[in-house]
Coordinates of C-alpha atoms in Angstrom, one line a residue:
X1 CA 26.5 -5.4 20.8
X2 CA 23.5 -3.1 21.1
X3 CA 20.1 -4.7 21.4
X4 CA 16.7 -3.8 20.1
X5 CA 13.1 -4.9 20.4
X6 CA 11.5 -6.9 17.5
X7 CA 8.2 -8.6 17.0
X8 CA 8.7 -11.9 15.2
X9 CA 6.8 -14.9 13.9
X10 CA 8.8 -18.1 14.7
X11 CA 6.9 -20.4 12.3
X12 CA 4.0 -20.2 9.8
X13 CA 0.8 -19.7 11.8
X14 CA 2.7 -18.9 15.0
X15 CA 2.0 -16.0 17.3
X16 CA 3.5 -12.5 17.1
X17 CA 6.1 -12.5 19.9
X18 CA 8.3 -9.7 21.2
X19 CA 11.9 -10.7 21.4
X20 CA 15.3 -9.0 21.9
X21 CA 17.8 -9.0 19.0
X22 CA 21.1 -7.5 18.2
X23 CA 20.9 -4.3 16.2
X24 CA 22.1 -5.3 12.7
X25 CA 25.1 -3.6 11.0
X26 CA 24.7 -2.3 7.4
X27 CA 26.9 -3.8 4.8
X28 CA 27.8 -2.5 1.4
X29 CA 24.9 -0.7 -0.3
X30 CA 22.7 -1.0 2.9
X31 CA 21.2 1.4 5.4
X32 CA 20.1 0.9 9.0
X33 CA 16.8 2.7 9.6
X34 CA 15.6 3.5 13.1
X35 CA 11.9 2.8 12.9
X36 CA 9.5 5.3 14.3
X37 CA 6.3 3.8 12.9
X38 CA 5.2 0.8 10.9
X39 CA 1.9 0.3 9.3
X40 CA 0.0 -3.0 9.7
X41 CA -1.0 -4.3 6.2
X42 CA -3.2 -7.2 5.2
X43 CA -0.2 -8.5 3.3
X44 CA 1.5 -9.0 6.6
X45 CA -0.5 -12.2 6.7
X46 CA 2.1 -13.7 4.3
X47 CA 4.6 -13.4 7.2
X48 CA 2.1 -14.5 9.8
X49 CA 0.6 -17.5 8.0
X50 CA 3.2 -18.3 5.3
X51 CA 2.4 -19.2 1.7
X52 CA 4.5 -16.5 -0.1
X53 CA 7.6 -17.7 -2.0
X54 CA 10.9 -16.9 -0.2
X55 CA 9.4 -16.7 3.3
X56 CA 11.7 -18.2 6.0
X57 CA 11.4 -18.1 9.8
X58 CA 11.9 -16.6 12.3
X59 CA 10.6 -13.4 10.5
X60 CA 9.9 -9.9 11.6
X61 CA 6.8 -8.6 9.6
X62 CA 6.2 -5.0 8.4
X63 CA 6.6 -3.2 5.0
X64 CA 5.1 0.2 5.8
X65 CA 8.2 1.6 7.5
X66 CA 8.8 5.3 8.5
X67 CA 11.9 6.3 10.3
X68 CA 15.3 7.9 10.3
X69 CA 18.6 6.8 8.8
X70 CA 20.8 5.6 11.7
X71 CA 23.8 4.3 9.9
X72 CA 25.0 3.7 6.3
X73 CA 27.1 1.0 4.8
X74 CA 29.9 1.4 2.3
X75 CA 29.2 2.7 -1.2
X76 CA 25.9 4.3 -0.3
X77 CA 25.6 7.6 -2.1
X78 CA 23.1 10.5 -1.9
X79 CA 22.0 9.7 1.7
X80 CA 23.0 11.0 5.1
X81 CA 22.6 9.8 8.7
X82 CA 19.6 11.6 10.3
X83 CA 17.5 11.9 7.1
X84 CA 13.8 10.9 7.5
X85 CA 13.0 8.0 5.1
X86 CA 10.2 5.5 4.3
X87 CA 10.4 2.0 3.0
X88 CA 7.5 0.1 1.5
X89 CA 6.8 -3.2 -0.4
X90 CA 9.7 -2.3 -2.7
X91 CA 12.8 -3.7 -1.0
X92 CA 15.4 -2.4 -3.5
X93 CA 16.4 -3.5 -6.9
X94 CA 19.4 -5.5 -8.1
X95 CA 20.2 -3.3 -11.1
X96 CA 21.2 -6.1 -13.4
X97 CA 18.2 -8.3 -14.1
X98 CA 16.0 -8.2 -17.2
X99 CA 13.4 -5.9 -15.6
X100 CA 16.0 -3.5 -14.0
X101 CA 17.9 -3.1 -17.3
X102 CA 14.6 -1.9 -18.8
X103 CA 13.8 0.5 -15.9
X104 CA 10.9 -1.6 -14.5
X105 CA 12.3 -1.6 -10.9
X106 CA 9.2 -2.8 -9.2
X107 CA 9.4 -6.0 -11.3
X108 CA 13.1 -6.7 -10.3
X109 CA 13.6 -10.4 -10.3
X110 CA 15.8 -10.2 -7.3
X111 CA 13.8 -7.7 -5.3
X112 CA 13.3 -8.5 -1.6
X113 CA 10.2 -7.5 0.3
X114 CA 10.6 -6.1 3.8
X115 CA 8.8 -8.2 6.4
X116 CA 8.2 -11.0 3.9
X117 CA 11.4 -12.2 2.3
X118 CA 13.6 -10.4 4.9
X119 CA 13.1 -8.8 8.4
X120 CA 10.8 -5.8 8.3
X121 CA 9.6 -2.9 10.4
X122 CA 7.9 -4.4 13.5
X123 CA 11.1 -3.6 15.3
X124 CA 13.2 -0.7 16.6
X125 CA 15.6 -1.0 13.7
X126 CA 15.4 -2.4 10.2
X127 CA 18.2 -3.2 7.7
X128 CA 17.4 -2.3 4.0
X129 CA 19.0 -1.8 0.7
X130 CA 19.7 1.9 0.2
X131 CA 17.8 1.8 -3.1
X132 CA 14.6 0.9 -1.1
X133 CA 14.5 4.2 0.7
X134 CA 12.2 7.2 -0.1
X135 CA 12.8 10.6 1.4
X136 CA 10.0 11.5 3.9
X137 CA 8.8 15.1 4.0
X138 CA 9.0 17.0 7.3
X139 CA 5.3 17.9 7.0
X140 CA 4.3 14.2 7.5
X141 CA 4.4 12.6 10.9
X142 CA 5.9 9.1 10.8
X143 CA 2.6 7.5 11.7
X144 CA 0.8 9.3 8.8
X145 CA 3.6 8.4 6.3
X146 CA 3.7 4.7 7.1
X147 CA 0.4 3.6 5.4
X148 CA 1.2 5.8 2.4
X149 CA 4.2 3.6 1.7
X150 CA 1.9 0.7 0.7
X151 CA -1.8 1.6 0.6
X152 CA -0.9 5.1 -0.5
X153 CA 1.6 4.3 -3.3
X154 CA -0.6 1.4 -4.5
X155 CA -3.6 3.7 -5.1
X156 CA -1.9 6.9 -6.1
X157 CA 0.6 5.3 -8.5
X158 CA -2.2 3.1 -10.1
X159 CA -4.4 6.2 -10.7
X160 CA -1.7 8.4 -12.1
X161 CA -0.6 5.7 -14.5
X162 CA -4.1 4.7 -15.4
X163 CA -4.5 6.9 -18.5
X164 CA -7.3 8.9 -17.0
X165 CA -7.2 12.7 -17.4
X166 CA -8.6 15.4 -15.2
X167 CA -12.4 15.5 -15.5
X168 CA -12.7 11.8 -16.5
X169 CA -15.1 9.6 -14.5
X170 CA -13.1 7.5 -12.2
X171 CA -14.6 5.0 -9.7
X172 CA -13.0 3.6 -6.6
X173 CA -14.5 0.2 -5.8
X174 CA -14.3 -0.3 -2.0
X175 CA -13.9 2.4 0.7
X176 CA -11.6 0.6 3.1
X177 CA -7.9 0.7 3.9
X178 CA -6.9 1.3 0.3
X179 CA -10.1 2.8 -1.0
X180 CA -10.3 5.7 1.5
X181 CA -7.0 6.8 0.1
X182 CA -8.0 6.1 -3.5
X183 CA -11.0 8.4 -3.2
X184 CA -8.8 11.2 -1.9
X185 CA -6.2 10.8 -4.5
X186 CA -8.7 10.5 -7.3
X187 CA -10.4 13.7 -6.2
X188 CA -7.1 15.6 -5.8
X189 CA -6.0 14.5 -9.2
X190 CA -9.0 16.2 -10.7
X191 CA -11.1 13.1 -11.6
X192 CA -14.9 13.1 -11.4
X193 CA -14.8 10.6 -8.5
X194 CA -17.2 7.9 -7.7
X195 CA -17.1 5.8 -4.5
X196 CA -18.6 2.3 -4.6
X197 CA -19.2 0.4 -1.4
X198 CA -21.6 -2.0 0.3
X199 CA -24.4 -0.1 2.2
X200 CA -25.0 3.5 2.7
X201 CA -23.0 4.1 5.9
X202 CA -19.8 5.2 4.0
X203 CA -21.6 7.8 1.8
X204 CA -21.0 10.7 4.1
X205 CA -17.3 9.8 4.6
X206 CA -16.8 9.2 0.9
X207 CA -18.2 12.6 0.0
X208 CA -16.1 14.3 2.7
X209 CA -13.0 12.6 1.2
X210 CA -13.8 14.1 -2.2
X211 CA -16.3 11.7 -4.0
X212 CA -18.9 13.6 -6.1
X213 CA -21.0 10.4 -6.5
X214 CA -21.7 7.4 -4.3
X215 CA -23.0 4.0 -5.3
X216 CA -24.4 1.6 -2.7
X217 CA -23.7 -1.8 -4.4
X218 CA -26.3 -3.5 -2.2
X219 CA -29.2 -1.2 -3.3
X220 CA -28.1 -0.3 -6.8
X221 CA -26.6 -2.0 -9.9
X222 CA -23.1 -0.4 -9.9
X223 CA -22.5 -1.1 -13.6
X224 CA -25.9 0.5 -14.5
X225 CA -25.2 3.5 -12.3
X226 CA -21.7 4.1 -13.8
X227 CA -23.2 3.8 -17.3
X228 CA -25.9 6.4 -16.3
X229 CA -23.0 8.7 -15.3
X230 CA -21.4 8.3 -18.8
X231 CA -19.2 5.2 -18.2
X232 CA -16.0 5.1 -16.2
X233 CA -12.7 5.8 -17.8
X234 CA -11.1 3.9 -14.9
X235 CA -12.4 1.7 -12.1
X236 CA -9.8 1.1 -9.4
X237 CA -10.7 -2.2 -7.6
X238 CA -9.3 -2.1 -4.1
X239 CA -11.5 -4.9 -2.8
X240 CA -10.5 -8.5 -2.5
X241 CA -13.7 -9.8 -4.0
X242 CA -13.8 -11.1 -7.5
X243 CA -17.6 -11.0 -7.7
X244 CA -17.6 -7.3 -6.8
X245 CA -15.1 -6.6 -9.5
X246 CA -17.2 -8.6 -12.1
X247 CA -20.3 -6.6 -11.1
X248 CA -18.8 -3.3 -12.1
X249 CA -17.3 -4.4 -15.5
X250 CA -20.4 -3.3 -17.4
X251 CA -19.9 0.2 -16.1
X252 CA -16.7 0.8 -18.1
X253 CA -16.9 3.5 -20.8
X254 CA -15.0 3.7 -24.1
X255 CA -11.5 2.3 -23.7
X256 CA -12.3 2.0 -20.0
X257 CA -9.9 0.1 -17.7
X258 CA -10.5 -2.0 -14.6
X259 CA -7.3 -1.6 -12.6
X260 CA -6.9 -4.3 -10.0
X261 CA -5.0 -3.7 -6.8
X262 CA -7.1 -5.9 -4.5
X263 CA -5.3 -9.3 -4.4
X264 CA -8.2 -11.7 -4.7
X265 CA -7.4 -15.4 -5.4
X266 CA -10.9 -16.1 -6.7
X267 CA -11.5 -16.3 -10.4
X268 CA -13.5 -13.6 -12.2
X269 CA -16.3 -14.9 -14.4
X270 CA -17.6 -12.8 -17.3
X271 CA -18.0 -13.2 -21.0
X272 CA -14.8 -12.1 -22.7
X273 CA -16.8 -10.6 -25.6
X274 CA -17.9 -7.8 -23.3
X275 CA -14.4 -6.4 -23.4
X276 CA -14.3 -6.1 -27.2
X277 CA -17.0 -3.5 -27.7
X278 CA -15.5 -0.2 -26.6
X279 CA -12.0 -1.7 -26.4
X280 CA -12.2 -2.2 -22.6
X281 CA -9.5 -3.9 -20.5
X282 CA -8.6 -5.4 -17.2
X283 CA -5.1 -4.7 -15.8
X284 CA -3.2 -5.4 -12.7
X285 CA -1.0 -2.9 -10.9
X286 CA 1.9 -3.5 -8.5
X287 CA 2.8 -0.8 -6.0
X288 CA 5.9 1.0 -7.3
X289 CA 9.6 1.8 -6.7
X290 CA 11.1 3.9 -4.0
X291 CA 10.9 6.9 -6.3
X292 CA 7.2 6.3 -6.7
X293 CA 6.9 6.2 -2.9
X294 CA 8.7 9.5 -2.7
X295 CA 6.3 11.0 -5.2
X296 CA 3.3 9.6 -3.2
X297 CA 4.6 11.2 0.0
X298 CA 5.3 14.5 -1.7
X299 CA 1.8 14.6 -3.4
X300 CA 0.1 13.7 -0.2
X301 CA 1.7 16.8 1.4
X302 CA 0.9 19.0 -1.6
X303 CA -2.7 17.9 -1.9
X304 CA -3.4 17.3 1.9
X305 CA -4.1 13.6 1.6
X306 CA -3.8 11.7 4.8
X307 CA -4.7 8.1 5.9
X308 CA -7.2 7.5 8.7
X309 CA -5.2 5.6 11.3
X310 CA -5.3 4.0 14.7
X311 CA -2.0 3.8 16.5
X312 CA -0.8 1.3 19.0
X313 CA 2.7 0.8 20.6
X314 CA 5.0 -1.8 19.2
X315 CA 4.5 -4.2 22.1
X316 CA 0.8 -4.4 21.1
X317 CA 1.6 -5.6 17.6
X318 CA -0.5 -8.8 18.0
X319 CA -3.5 -6.7 18.9
X320 CA -3.0 -4.3 16.0
X321 CA -2.7 -7.2 13.6
X322 CA -5.9 -8.8 14.9
X323 CA -7.8 -5.5 14.6
X324 CA -6.6 -5.2 11.0
X325 CA -7.5 -8.8 10.0
X326 CA -10.9 -8.7 11.7
X327 CA -11.9 -5.4 10.0
X328 CA -12.4 -3.6 13.3
X329 CA -9.8 -1.0 12.4
X330 CA -10.9 2.0 10.5
X331 CA -8.9 2.3 8.3
X332 CA -5.2 1.6 8.9
X333 CA -3.4 0.3 12.0
X334 CA 0.0 1.7 12.7
X335 CA 2.6 0.6 15.3
X336 CA 4.7 3.3 17.0
X337 CA 8.1 2.5 18.5
X338 CA 8.1 5.7 20.6
X339 CA 11.4 6.7 18.9

């Protein structure tokens, strides 16, 4: 059997270790993808530290996968060996559960997650359901495409489904791994884009990425500033800080929506009555299906949206993970297999 490199975690809290494994063989409805690049996401901590339902060890992390179809299992239609593809958080849908029968594929009750509930992309090859794959445009390098398959789809899909229209005031809370993409997508979608971050050091970058307004939340009241600008139709919360989300709520305009994509486990504390006047709302948004990933990649090419990345080889996965977790990386770490 052919062998491959893989970086695995043997137990919750254990180190990332390079091992040699057999290259898996695709079964019915599956595809073997030769990984060229894999983004390092904060959610990889579920694999590294445990705590997510369905995690078992040893486990290969990674759910921002860009590569090439190497082999196809039986009954896979519409795909060919050699096609460039991406795989994100969406690990493929079952097609028969309550959510699938209603077309809500990202809510599939039997959906696996690469790198969390089955082996992911910190490896030379990854085995996935064919329904998990998104076609990757030739104009995108694999290293550029990888972060778009999680951070990209999360922000782009949330914005395009938010109800905001071109010209509406839309704020991006946080200018980090997700937020720097959110600012670009918001501007390219035609929104009057506001970037909100702590301190003034990200103002120049935010404006270069397309923001027309910048709010330093340490020096200004972000809710008051948004109100002064007319009130936000949408605030996309990319931070994992419940207090920061609460602080912007007062800046929502009529029928404004706070769309939460930053997975904070802290409670938000605010008077529920403040949502009633103006019919305001707080909603969560999950990433999206493989079709949504395909749309994200295509729009990124069309509108010239790119992630800001640092690339390291696969064998330095532990270093890349630590740079991401410590906040040293600006803004996304990507592992390259050299394939």
